[in-house]
Short mmCIF file of N, CA and C in Angstrom, two decimals:
data_model
loop_
_atom_site.label_atom_id
_atom_site.label_comp_id
_atom_site.label_asym_id
_atom_site.label_seq_id
_atom_site.Cartn_x
_atom_site.Cartn_y
_atom_site.Cartn_z
N MET G 162 20.25 -61.58 -20.56
CA MET G 162 19.76 -62.58 -21.48
C MET G 162 18.25 -62.75 -21.34
N SER G 163 17.80 -62.67 -20.09
CA SER G 163 16.38 -62.84 -19.83
C SER G 163 15.57 -61.74 -20.50
N GLN G 164 16.10 -60.50 -20.46
CA GLN G 164 15.39 -59.38 -21.09
C GLN G 164 15.34 -59.54 -22.61
N ILE G 165 16.43 -60.03 -23.18
CA ILE G 165 16.47 -60.24 -24.63
C ILE G 165 15.45 -61.33 -25.00
N SER G 166 15.40 -62.39 -24.23
CA SER G 166 14.47 -63.47 -24.48
C SER G 166 13.02 -62.99 -24.38
N GLN G 167 12.73 -62.13 -23.41
CA GLN G 167 11.38 -61.59 -23.25
C GLN G 167 11.03 -60.68 -24.44
N ALA G 168 11.99 -59.91 -24.91
CA ALA G 168 11.76 -59.02 -26.05
C ALA G 168 11.43 -59.85 -27.30
N TYR G 169 12.20 -60.91 -27.53
CA TYR G 169 11.92 -61.78 -28.67
C TYR G 169 10.57 -62.48 -28.52
N GLY G 170 10.23 -62.84 -27.29
CA GLY G 170 8.94 -63.49 -27.03
C GLY G 170 7.78 -62.57 -27.38
N ALA G 171 7.88 -61.30 -26.99
CA ALA G 171 6.83 -60.32 -27.30
C ALA G 171 6.75 -60.09 -28.81
N LEU G 172 7.90 -59.98 -29.43
CA LEU G 172 7.94 -59.80 -30.88
C LEU G 172 7.33 -61.02 -31.60
N SER G 173 7.61 -62.20 -31.06
CA SER G 173 7.08 -63.43 -31.64
C SER G 173 5.55 -63.45 -31.57
N VAL G 174 4.97 -62.95 -30.48
CA VAL G 174 3.52 -62.89 -30.33
C VAL G 174 2.93 -61.94 -31.39
N ILE G 175 3.57 -60.82 -31.60
CA ILE G 175 3.09 -59.84 -32.59
C ILE G 175 3.16 -60.43 -34.00
N VAL G 176 4.27 -61.07 -34.32
CA VAL G 176 4.43 -61.68 -35.65
C VAL G 176 3.40 -62.80 -35.83
N SER G 177 3.18 -63.61 -34.81
CA SER G 177 2.20 -64.69 -34.88
C SER G 177 0.79 -64.14 -35.07
N ALA G 178 0.45 -63.07 -34.37
CA ALA G 178 -0.87 -62.45 -34.51
C ALA G 178 -1.05 -61.92 -35.93
N GLY G 179 0.00 -61.31 -36.48
CA GLY G 179 -0.06 -60.82 -37.87
C GLY G 179 -0.24 -61.96 -38.85
N ALA G 180 0.47 -63.06 -38.63
CA ALA G 180 0.34 -64.23 -39.51
C ALA G 180 -1.07 -64.82 -39.42
N LEU G 181 -1.61 -64.88 -38.21
CA LEU G 181 -2.97 -65.40 -38.02
C LEU G 181 -3.98 -64.50 -38.72
N ALA G 182 -3.80 -63.19 -38.62
CA ALA G 182 -4.70 -62.26 -39.32
C ALA G 182 -4.60 -62.46 -40.84
N GLY G 183 -3.40 -62.68 -41.34
CA GLY G 183 -3.22 -62.92 -42.77
C GLY G 183 -3.90 -64.20 -43.23
N VAL G 184 -3.78 -65.25 -42.44
CA VAL G 184 -4.44 -66.51 -42.77
C VAL G 184 -5.95 -66.33 -42.75
N THR G 185 -6.46 -65.61 -41.76
CA THR G 185 -7.90 -65.36 -41.66
C THR G 185 -8.40 -64.59 -42.87
N MET G 186 -7.67 -63.56 -43.27
CA MET G 186 -8.07 -62.78 -44.44
C MET G 186 -8.01 -63.64 -45.70
N SER G 187 -7.01 -64.47 -45.81
CA SER G 187 -6.88 -65.35 -46.97
C SER G 187 -8.05 -66.33 -47.04
N LEU G 188 -8.45 -66.89 -45.91
CA LEU G 188 -9.58 -67.81 -45.89
C LEU G 188 -10.88 -67.11 -46.25
N ALA G 189 -11.06 -65.89 -45.78
CA ALA G 189 -12.26 -65.12 -46.11
C ALA G 189 -12.29 -64.83 -47.61
N TYR G 190 -11.15 -64.47 -48.17
CA TYR G 190 -11.07 -64.19 -49.61
C TYR G 190 -11.36 -65.46 -50.41
N GLN G 191 -10.79 -66.59 -50.01
CA GLN G 191 -11.04 -67.85 -50.71
C GLN G 191 -12.51 -68.25 -50.62
N SER G 192 -13.12 -68.01 -49.48
CA SER G 192 -14.54 -68.33 -49.31
C SER G 192 -15.39 -67.48 -50.27
N ARG G 193 -15.07 -66.21 -50.38
CA ARG G 193 -15.79 -65.31 -51.29
C ARG G 193 -15.61 -65.76 -52.74
N GLN G 194 -14.39 -66.11 -53.11
CA GLN G 194 -14.11 -66.57 -54.47
C GLN G 194 -14.85 -67.87 -54.77
N THR G 195 -14.93 -68.76 -53.81
CA THR G 195 -15.65 -70.02 -53.99
C THR G 195 -17.14 -69.74 -54.18
N ARG G 196 -17.70 -68.81 -53.41
CA ARG G 196 -19.11 -68.45 -53.54
C ARG G 196 -19.37 -67.86 -54.92
N ILE G 197 -18.49 -66.98 -55.38
CA ILE G 197 -18.64 -66.38 -56.71
C ILE G 197 -18.56 -67.45 -57.80
N ALA G 198 -17.62 -68.36 -57.67
CA ALA G 198 -17.48 -69.43 -58.67
C ALA G 198 -18.72 -70.33 -58.68
N THR G 199 -19.27 -70.61 -57.52
CA THR G 199 -20.48 -71.43 -57.44
C THR G 199 -21.66 -70.71 -58.08
N GLU G 200 -21.81 -69.42 -57.79
CA GLU G 200 -22.88 -68.64 -58.41
C GLU G 200 -22.73 -68.61 -59.92
N GLU G 201 -21.50 -68.44 -60.39
CA GLU G 201 -21.26 -68.38 -61.83
C GLU G 201 -21.58 -69.71 -62.49
N THR G 202 -21.22 -70.81 -61.85
CA THR G 202 -21.53 -72.13 -62.39
C THR G 202 -23.04 -72.34 -62.47
N THR G 203 -23.74 -71.94 -61.42
CA THR G 203 -25.21 -72.08 -61.40
C THR G 203 -25.83 -71.21 -62.48
N TRP G 204 -25.37 -69.97 -62.61
CA TRP G 204 -25.90 -69.04 -63.62
C TRP G 204 -25.63 -69.58 -65.02
N THR G 205 -24.45 -70.14 -65.25
CA THR G 205 -24.11 -70.68 -66.56
C THR G 205 -25.04 -71.85 -66.92
N ALA G 206 -25.29 -72.72 -65.97
CA ALA G 206 -26.19 -73.85 -66.23
C ALA G 206 -27.60 -73.35 -66.53
N HIS G 207 -28.08 -72.37 -65.78
CA HIS G 207 -29.41 -71.80 -66.01
C HIS G 207 -29.49 -71.15 -67.39
N ARG G 208 -28.45 -70.38 -67.73
CA ARG G 208 -28.40 -69.72 -69.04
C ARG G 208 -28.43 -70.75 -70.17
N GLU G 209 -27.68 -71.83 -70.02
CA GLU G 209 -27.65 -72.87 -71.05
C GLU G 209 -29.02 -73.51 -71.22
N LEU G 210 -29.73 -73.75 -70.12
CA LEU G 210 -31.08 -74.31 -70.22
C LEU G 210 -32.02 -73.35 -70.94
N LEU G 211 -31.92 -72.06 -70.63
CA LEU G 211 -32.76 -71.08 -71.32
C LEU G 211 -32.43 -71.02 -72.80
N LEU G 212 -31.16 -71.02 -73.14
CA LEU G 212 -30.77 -70.97 -74.55
C LEU G 212 -31.23 -72.23 -75.30
N LEU G 213 -31.16 -73.37 -74.65
CA LEU G 213 -31.65 -74.60 -75.26
C LEU G 213 -33.16 -74.51 -75.49
N SER G 214 -33.86 -73.92 -74.53
CA SER G 214 -35.31 -73.74 -74.67
C SER G 214 -35.65 -72.78 -75.80
N LEU G 215 -34.85 -71.76 -75.97
CA LEU G 215 -35.09 -70.82 -77.06
C LEU G 215 -34.81 -71.46 -78.42
N ALA G 216 -33.82 -72.32 -78.45
CA ALA G 216 -33.49 -72.99 -79.71
C ALA G 216 -34.51 -74.07 -80.06
N ASN G 217 -35.18 -74.62 -79.07
CA ASN G 217 -36.18 -75.68 -79.26
C ASN G 217 -37.46 -75.24 -78.56
N SER G 218 -38.31 -74.56 -79.28
CA SER G 218 -39.50 -73.93 -78.70
C SER G 218 -40.36 -74.87 -77.87
N GLU G 219 -40.35 -76.16 -78.20
CA GLU G 219 -41.19 -77.08 -77.44
C GLU G 219 -40.75 -77.18 -75.98
N PHE G 220 -39.51 -76.80 -75.69
CA PHE G 220 -39.02 -76.85 -74.31
C PHE G 220 -39.49 -75.65 -73.48
N LEU G 221 -40.00 -74.62 -74.14
CA LEU G 221 -40.46 -73.45 -73.38
C LEU G 221 -41.60 -73.81 -72.43
N THR G 222 -42.37 -74.82 -72.76
CA THR G 222 -43.46 -75.23 -71.87
C THR G 222 -42.96 -76.04 -70.68
N CYS G 223 -41.68 -76.31 -70.62
CA CYS G 223 -41.10 -76.99 -69.46
C CYS G 223 -40.85 -76.02 -68.31
N TRP G 224 -40.88 -74.74 -68.59
CA TRP G 224 -40.70 -73.71 -67.58
C TRP G 224 -42.07 -73.29 -67.05
N GLU G 225 -42.05 -72.39 -66.07
CA GLU G 225 -43.32 -71.89 -65.54
C GLU G 225 -44.06 -71.14 -66.64
N PRO G 226 -45.38 -71.20 -66.64
CA PRO G 226 -46.13 -70.47 -67.66
C PRO G 226 -46.08 -68.97 -67.39
N PRO G 227 -46.24 -68.17 -68.42
CA PRO G 227 -46.25 -66.72 -68.21
C PRO G 227 -47.43 -66.32 -67.33
N SER G 228 -47.26 -65.28 -66.57
CA SER G 228 -48.34 -64.82 -65.70
C SER G 228 -49.26 -63.84 -66.43
N VAL G 229 -48.88 -63.48 -67.65
CA VAL G 229 -49.72 -62.62 -68.50
C VAL G 229 -49.92 -63.36 -69.81
N PRO G 230 -51.07 -63.16 -70.46
CA PRO G 230 -51.28 -63.86 -71.74
C PRO G 230 -50.35 -63.34 -72.83
N VAL G 231 -49.61 -64.26 -73.46
CA VAL G 231 -48.68 -63.89 -74.53
C VAL G 231 -48.66 -64.99 -75.59
N THR G 232 -48.22 -64.61 -76.79
CA THR G 232 -48.00 -65.61 -77.83
C THR G 232 -46.66 -66.30 -77.58
N SER G 233 -46.41 -67.38 -78.29
CA SER G 233 -45.12 -68.06 -78.10
C SER G 233 -43.96 -67.18 -78.55
N ASP G 234 -44.14 -66.38 -79.60
CA ASP G 234 -43.07 -65.46 -80.02
C ASP G 234 -42.81 -64.41 -78.95
N GLU G 235 -43.87 -63.88 -78.36
CA GLU G 235 -43.70 -62.90 -77.28
C GLU G 235 -43.00 -63.54 -76.09
N TRP G 236 -43.37 -64.78 -75.77
CA TRP G 236 -42.75 -65.48 -74.64
C TRP G 236 -41.26 -65.71 -74.89
N ARG G 237 -40.90 -66.07 -76.12
CA ARG G 237 -39.48 -66.27 -76.45
C ARG G 237 -38.71 -64.96 -76.27
N ARG G 238 -39.30 -63.85 -76.72
CA ARG G 238 -38.63 -62.55 -76.53
C ARG G 238 -38.48 -62.22 -75.05
N MET G 239 -39.50 -62.54 -74.27
CA MET G 239 -39.43 -62.25 -72.84
C MET G 239 -38.40 -63.13 -72.14
N VAL G 240 -38.27 -64.38 -72.55
CA VAL G 240 -37.25 -65.26 -71.97
C VAL G 240 -35.87 -64.71 -72.29
N PHE G 241 -35.66 -64.27 -73.51
CA PHE G 241 -34.37 -63.70 -73.87
C PHE G 241 -34.12 -62.40 -73.11
N THR G 242 -35.17 -61.60 -72.95
CA THR G 242 -35.05 -60.37 -72.16
C THR G 242 -34.64 -60.70 -70.73
N ASN G 243 -35.16 -61.79 -70.20
CA ASN G 243 -34.79 -62.21 -68.85
C ASN G 243 -33.29 -62.50 -68.76
N LEU G 244 -32.73 -63.10 -69.80
CA LEU G 244 -31.28 -63.34 -69.82
C LEU G 244 -30.52 -62.02 -69.76
N ILE G 245 -31.01 -61.03 -70.49
CA ILE G 245 -30.36 -59.72 -70.48
C ILE G 245 -30.42 -59.11 -69.09
N ILE G 246 -31.60 -59.14 -68.47
CA ILE G 246 -31.78 -58.56 -67.14
C ILE G 246 -30.88 -59.27 -66.13
N GLN G 247 -30.81 -60.58 -66.21
CA GLN G 247 -29.96 -61.32 -65.28
C GLN G 247 -28.48 -60.96 -65.47
N ASP G 248 -28.08 -60.73 -66.70
CA ASP G 248 -26.71 -60.30 -66.96
C ASP G 248 -26.45 -58.94 -66.31
N TRP G 249 -27.39 -58.01 -66.47
CA TRP G 249 -27.24 -56.70 -65.83
C TRP G 249 -27.21 -56.83 -64.32
N GLU G 250 -28.02 -57.73 -63.78
CA GLU G 250 -28.06 -57.91 -62.33
C GLU G 250 -26.70 -58.38 -61.81
N LYS G 251 -26.09 -59.33 -62.51
CA LYS G 251 -24.76 -59.81 -62.11
C LYS G 251 -23.72 -58.70 -62.25
N THR G 252 -23.79 -57.97 -63.35
CA THR G 252 -22.84 -56.87 -63.57
C THR G 252 -22.96 -55.84 -62.45
N TYR G 253 -24.18 -55.50 -62.08
CA TYR G 253 -24.42 -54.54 -61.00
C TYR G 253 -23.97 -55.11 -59.65
N ALA G 254 -24.28 -56.38 -59.41
CA ALA G 254 -23.92 -57.00 -58.13
C ALA G 254 -22.41 -57.02 -57.91
N PHE G 255 -21.65 -57.17 -58.99
CA PHE G 255 -20.19 -57.19 -58.87
C PHE G 255 -19.58 -55.79 -58.87
N GLY G 256 -20.43 -54.77 -58.90
CA GLY G 256 -19.94 -53.40 -58.84
C GLY G 256 -19.37 -52.90 -60.15
N LEU G 257 -19.71 -53.56 -61.26
CA LEU G 257 -19.18 -53.16 -62.56
C LEU G 257 -20.10 -52.17 -63.27
N MET G 258 -21.22 -51.82 -62.62
CA MET G 258 -22.17 -50.85 -63.15
C MET G 258 -22.56 -49.94 -61.99
N THR G 259 -22.49 -48.64 -62.22
CA THR G 259 -22.86 -47.69 -61.17
C THR G 259 -24.38 -47.56 -61.07
N ASP G 260 -24.84 -46.92 -60.01
CA ASP G 260 -26.28 -46.68 -59.86
C ASP G 260 -26.81 -45.85 -61.02
N ALA G 261 -26.05 -44.83 -61.42
CA ALA G 261 -26.48 -43.96 -62.53
C ALA G 261 -26.54 -44.76 -63.84
N GLN G 262 -25.57 -45.62 -64.08
CA GLN G 262 -25.58 -46.44 -65.29
C GLN G 262 -26.76 -47.41 -65.28
N LEU G 263 -27.04 -47.99 -64.12
CA LEU G 263 -28.16 -48.91 -64.01
C LEU G 263 -29.47 -48.19 -64.31
N THR G 264 -29.64 -47.03 -63.71
CA THR G 264 -30.87 -46.27 -63.94
C THR G 264 -31.02 -45.92 -65.41
N ARG G 265 -29.98 -45.43 -66.03
CA ARG G 265 -30.06 -45.05 -67.44
C ARG G 265 -30.32 -46.27 -68.33
N THR G 266 -29.71 -47.40 -68.00
CA THR G 266 -29.93 -48.62 -68.76
C THR G 266 -31.41 -49.02 -68.70
N PHE G 267 -31.99 -48.96 -67.51
CA PHE G 267 -33.41 -49.31 -67.38
C PHE G 267 -34.31 -48.27 -68.03
N GLU G 268 -33.95 -47.01 -67.96
CA GLU G 268 -34.76 -45.98 -68.62
C GLU G 268 -34.86 -46.25 -70.12
N LEU G 269 -33.75 -46.60 -70.72
CA LEU G 269 -33.74 -46.91 -72.15
C LEU G 269 -34.44 -48.24 -72.42
N HIS G 270 -34.17 -49.21 -71.60
CA HIS G 270 -34.73 -50.55 -71.78
C HIS G 270 -36.26 -50.53 -71.78
N PHE G 271 -36.83 -49.82 -70.84
CA PHE G 271 -38.29 -49.83 -70.69
C PHE G 271 -39.00 -48.93 -71.69
N GLN G 272 -38.29 -48.40 -72.66
CA GLN G 272 -38.94 -47.72 -73.77
C GLN G 272 -39.59 -48.74 -74.71
N GLY G 273 -39.10 -49.98 -74.68
CA GLY G 273 -39.58 -51.02 -75.59
C GLY G 273 -40.69 -51.87 -74.98
N GLN G 274 -41.58 -52.34 -75.83
CA GLN G 274 -42.73 -53.13 -75.38
C GLN G 274 -42.31 -54.48 -74.79
N THR G 275 -41.34 -55.15 -75.41
CA THR G 275 -40.91 -56.45 -74.88
C THR G 275 -40.37 -56.31 -73.47
N ALA G 276 -39.60 -55.26 -73.23
CA ALA G 276 -39.05 -55.03 -71.89
C ALA G 276 -40.17 -54.81 -70.88
N ARG G 277 -41.16 -54.03 -71.27
CA ARG G 277 -42.28 -53.79 -70.36
C ARG G 277 -43.08 -55.07 -70.12
N ASP G 278 -43.29 -55.85 -71.19
CA ASP G 278 -44.01 -57.11 -71.04
C ASP G 278 -43.26 -58.04 -70.09
N HIS G 279 -41.95 -58.10 -70.27
CA HIS G 279 -41.13 -58.95 -69.40
C HIS G 279 -41.26 -58.52 -67.95
N TRP G 280 -41.12 -57.23 -67.69
CA TRP G 280 -41.16 -56.77 -66.29
C TRP G 280 -42.56 -56.96 -65.70
N ARG G 281 -43.58 -56.72 -66.50
CA ARG G 281 -44.95 -56.92 -66.01
C ARG G 281 -45.14 -58.39 -65.62
N ASN G 282 -44.55 -59.31 -66.36
CA ASN G 282 -44.64 -60.73 -66.07
C ASN G 282 -43.75 -61.13 -64.90
N SER G 283 -42.58 -60.51 -64.75
CA SER G 283 -41.55 -60.98 -63.81
C SER G 283 -41.36 -60.12 -62.57
N ARG G 284 -41.95 -58.95 -62.54
CA ARG G 284 -41.64 -58.00 -61.47
C ARG G 284 -41.93 -58.57 -60.09
N ALA G 285 -43.05 -59.28 -59.93
CA ALA G 285 -43.38 -59.83 -58.60
C ALA G 285 -42.27 -60.77 -58.12
N HIS G 286 -41.75 -61.58 -59.04
CA HIS G 286 -40.66 -62.50 -58.68
C HIS G 286 -39.41 -61.72 -58.27
N TYR G 287 -39.02 -60.75 -59.07
CA TYR G 287 -37.81 -59.96 -58.76
C TYR G 287 -37.96 -59.24 -57.43
N LEU G 288 -39.10 -58.61 -57.20
CA LEU G 288 -39.31 -57.85 -55.96
C LEU G 288 -39.40 -58.78 -54.75
N ARG G 289 -40.05 -59.92 -54.90
CA ARG G 289 -40.14 -60.89 -53.80
C ARG G 289 -38.75 -61.42 -53.45
N HIS G 290 -37.96 -61.73 -54.47
CA HIS G 290 -36.59 -62.21 -54.25
C HIS G 290 -35.76 -61.14 -53.55
N ALA G 291 -35.90 -59.90 -54.00
CA ALA G 291 -35.11 -58.80 -53.42
C ALA G 291 -35.47 -58.58 -51.95
N GLU G 292 -36.74 -58.65 -51.63
CA GLU G 292 -37.16 -58.40 -50.26
C GLU G 292 -37.03 -59.64 -49.38
N GLY G 293 -36.78 -60.79 -49.98
CA GLY G 293 -36.71 -62.03 -49.22
C GLY G 293 -35.33 -62.35 -48.70
N GLY G 294 -34.55 -61.36 -48.38
CA GLY G 294 -33.24 -61.61 -47.78
C GLY G 294 -32.07 -61.46 -48.73
N ALA G 295 -32.32 -60.94 -49.92
CA ALA G 295 -31.21 -60.72 -50.86
C ALA G 295 -30.30 -59.61 -50.33
N ASP G 296 -29.10 -59.54 -50.87
CA ASP G 296 -28.18 -58.49 -50.43
C ASP G 296 -28.67 -57.11 -50.90
N ARG G 297 -28.03 -56.08 -50.37
CA ARG G 297 -28.47 -54.70 -50.65
C ARG G 297 -28.43 -54.35 -52.12
N ARG G 298 -27.42 -54.80 -52.84
CA ARG G 298 -27.32 -54.45 -54.27
C ARG G 298 -28.44 -55.13 -55.07
N THR G 299 -28.79 -56.35 -54.72
CA THR G 299 -29.90 -57.03 -55.40
C THR G 299 -31.21 -56.32 -55.10
N GLN G 300 -31.39 -55.89 -53.87
CA GLN G 300 -32.59 -55.13 -53.52
C GLN G 300 -32.65 -53.82 -54.30
N LYS G 301 -31.52 -53.13 -54.36
CA LYS G 301 -31.49 -51.86 -55.08
C LYS G 301 -31.72 -52.07 -56.58
N PHE G 302 -31.18 -53.14 -57.12
CA PHE G 302 -31.37 -53.47 -58.53
C PHE G 302 -32.86 -53.59 -58.84
N ALA G 303 -33.56 -54.40 -58.05
CA ALA G 303 -34.99 -54.64 -58.29
C ALA G 303 -35.80 -53.35 -58.09
N ARG G 304 -35.49 -52.59 -57.06
CA ARG G 304 -36.23 -51.33 -56.83
C ARG G 304 -35.97 -50.33 -57.96
N THR G 305 -34.74 -50.26 -58.45
CA THR G 305 -34.41 -49.35 -59.55
C THR G 305 -35.17 -49.78 -60.82
N ALA G 306 -35.16 -51.07 -61.11
CA ALA G 306 -35.88 -51.56 -62.28
C ALA G 306 -37.36 -51.21 -62.18
N ASP G 307 -37.94 -51.44 -61.02
CA ASP G 307 -39.37 -51.20 -60.86
C ASP G 307 -39.70 -49.71 -60.95
N ARG G 308 -38.86 -48.88 -60.36
CA ARG G 308 -39.06 -47.42 -60.44
C ARG G 308 -38.98 -46.95 -61.88
N CYS G 309 -38.00 -47.43 -62.64
CA CYS G 309 -37.85 -47.03 -64.04
C CYS G 309 -39.00 -47.56 -64.89
N TYR G 310 -39.47 -48.76 -64.58
CA TYR G 310 -40.62 -49.33 -65.30
C TYR G 310 -41.85 -48.44 -65.07
N GLU G 311 -42.12 -48.10 -63.81
CA GLU G 311 -43.28 -47.27 -63.49
C GLU G 311 -43.19 -45.91 -64.20
N ALA G 312 -42.00 -45.32 -64.22
CA ALA G 312 -41.81 -44.03 -64.89
C ALA G 312 -42.03 -44.16 -66.39
N ALA G 313 -41.57 -45.25 -66.99
CA ALA G 313 -41.74 -45.45 -68.43
C ALA G 313 -43.21 -45.63 -68.78
N VAL G 314 -43.93 -46.40 -67.98
CA VAL G 314 -45.36 -46.60 -68.23
C VAL G 314 -46.10 -45.27 -68.10
N ALA G 315 -45.75 -44.49 -67.09
CA ALA G 315 -46.40 -43.18 -66.89
C ALA G 315 -46.06 -42.21 -68.03
N ALA G 316 -44.89 -42.38 -68.65
CA ALA G 316 -44.46 -41.46 -69.70
C ALA G 316 -45.20 -41.68 -71.01
N GLY G 317 -45.82 -42.83 -71.18
CA GLY G 317 -46.57 -43.05 -72.42
C GLY G 317 -46.32 -44.41 -73.01
N PRO G 318 -46.87 -44.62 -74.21
CA PRO G 318 -46.77 -45.95 -74.82
C PRO G 318 -45.33 -46.34 -75.17
N ALA G 319 -45.12 -47.64 -75.18
CA ALA G 319 -43.80 -48.18 -75.50
C ALA G 319 -43.64 -48.30 -77.01
N VAL G 320 -42.39 -48.45 -77.43
CA VAL G 320 -42.10 -48.74 -78.83
C VAL G 320 -42.47 -50.20 -79.06
N SER G 321 -43.35 -50.44 -80.03
CA SER G 321 -43.78 -51.81 -80.32
C SER G 321 -42.65 -52.58 -80.99
N VAL G 322 -42.76 -53.88 -80.99
CA VAL G 322 -41.76 -54.72 -81.65
C VAL G 322 -41.62 -54.33 -83.11
N SER G 323 -42.75 -54.08 -83.76
CA SER G 323 -42.70 -53.73 -85.19
C SER G 323 -42.17 -52.31 -85.41
N GLY G 324 -42.08 -51.51 -84.36
CA GLY G 324 -41.59 -50.14 -84.49
C GLY G 324 -40.11 -49.96 -84.23
N TYR G 325 -39.39 -51.04 -83.97
CA TYR G 325 -37.97 -50.94 -83.67
C TYR G 325 -37.13 -50.54 -84.88
N PHE G 326 -37.47 -51.08 -86.01
CA PHE G 326 -36.62 -50.91 -87.19
C PHE G 326 -37.45 -50.40 -88.36
N VAL G 327 -36.80 -49.69 -89.23
CA VAL G 327 -37.48 -49.26 -90.45
C VAL G 327 -37.34 -50.38 -91.47
N ARG G 328 -38.27 -50.42 -92.36
CA ARG G 328 -38.20 -51.43 -93.41
C ARG G 328 -37.18 -50.98 -94.45
N SER G 329 -36.47 -51.95 -94.98
CA SER G 329 -35.53 -51.64 -96.04
C SER G 329 -36.31 -51.17 -97.25
N PRO G 330 -35.83 -50.13 -97.89
CA PRO G 330 -36.54 -49.69 -99.09
C PRO G 330 -36.48 -50.77 -100.16
N VAL G 331 -37.56 -50.91 -100.86
CA VAL G 331 -37.60 -51.89 -101.95
C VAL G 331 -36.78 -51.31 -103.09
N PRO G 332 -35.83 -52.08 -103.59
CA PRO G 332 -35.02 -51.54 -104.68
C PRO G 332 -35.90 -51.25 -105.89
N ALA G 333 -35.55 -50.20 -106.57
CA ALA G 333 -36.32 -49.81 -107.76
C ALA G 333 -36.26 -50.94 -108.77
N GLN G 334 -37.40 -51.23 -109.32
CA GLN G 334 -37.49 -52.28 -110.33
C GLN G 334 -37.18 -51.67 -111.70
N PRO G 335 -36.37 -52.36 -112.46
CA PRO G 335 -36.08 -51.85 -113.81
C PRO G 335 -37.38 -51.85 -114.63
N PRO G 336 -37.49 -50.91 -115.50
CA PRO G 336 -38.72 -50.87 -116.33
C PRO G 336 -38.87 -52.14 -117.14
N ALA G 337 -40.09 -52.55 -117.30
CA ALA G 337 -40.36 -53.76 -118.07
C ALA G 337 -40.06 -53.50 -119.54
N PRO G 338 -39.47 -54.48 -120.21
CA PRO G 338 -39.17 -54.29 -121.65
C PRO G 338 -40.47 -54.18 -122.44
N THR G 339 -40.44 -53.31 -123.39
CA THR G 339 -41.63 -53.11 -124.23
C THR G 339 -41.44 -53.66 -125.59
#
C-alpha cells in the first residue's frame, strides 16, 4: 500500500506541475492580450483625434507644428499619410506583413512627393522612437522606411501631387447653332 501511495504522490506532483505550467502560460497569454487591447484603444483614440483634426482644419494647429515649411493642404496630406504609416507599423508589428512586403510597400510609397514630405518631417521622430527602446520589429520598421526613403530620393524626383492623376478629357462641345 505504501508503494502505491508513493506512486500516486509522485504522479500528483507531475500533474500539479503541469497544471501550474498551464496556469502560467494562460496568465502570460492574458497579459499579452491585455497589452494588445490597451495599445489598440490608445491607437484608436489617437486616430480619432487626427481624423477630427482633418475634418476641422483649425484643429491642426493644436498638434506640433511641422518641422519643414508646408502649406495647410500639404500638412493635411502629411497628417493623413502619418495615419497610413501607423497602420502599416501596426500591421508589421503583429506579423501580418513580411519584411519583403514592407520593403516593397515603402518602395512604392516613397515614389510620391507627399510620402517623401511626410518622412522628411517625421523621420527623426520615428528613428528616435525606434532606437529609444522599441521592440525589434518597430526598430526594423523605422530602419526599412528610412532605407527605402533614402533610395527613393537617390533614384530621382518624386511624383508630384498634381502628377498622380490624369485630367478627365473635356467632353466635346456640340457645335454652336448657326
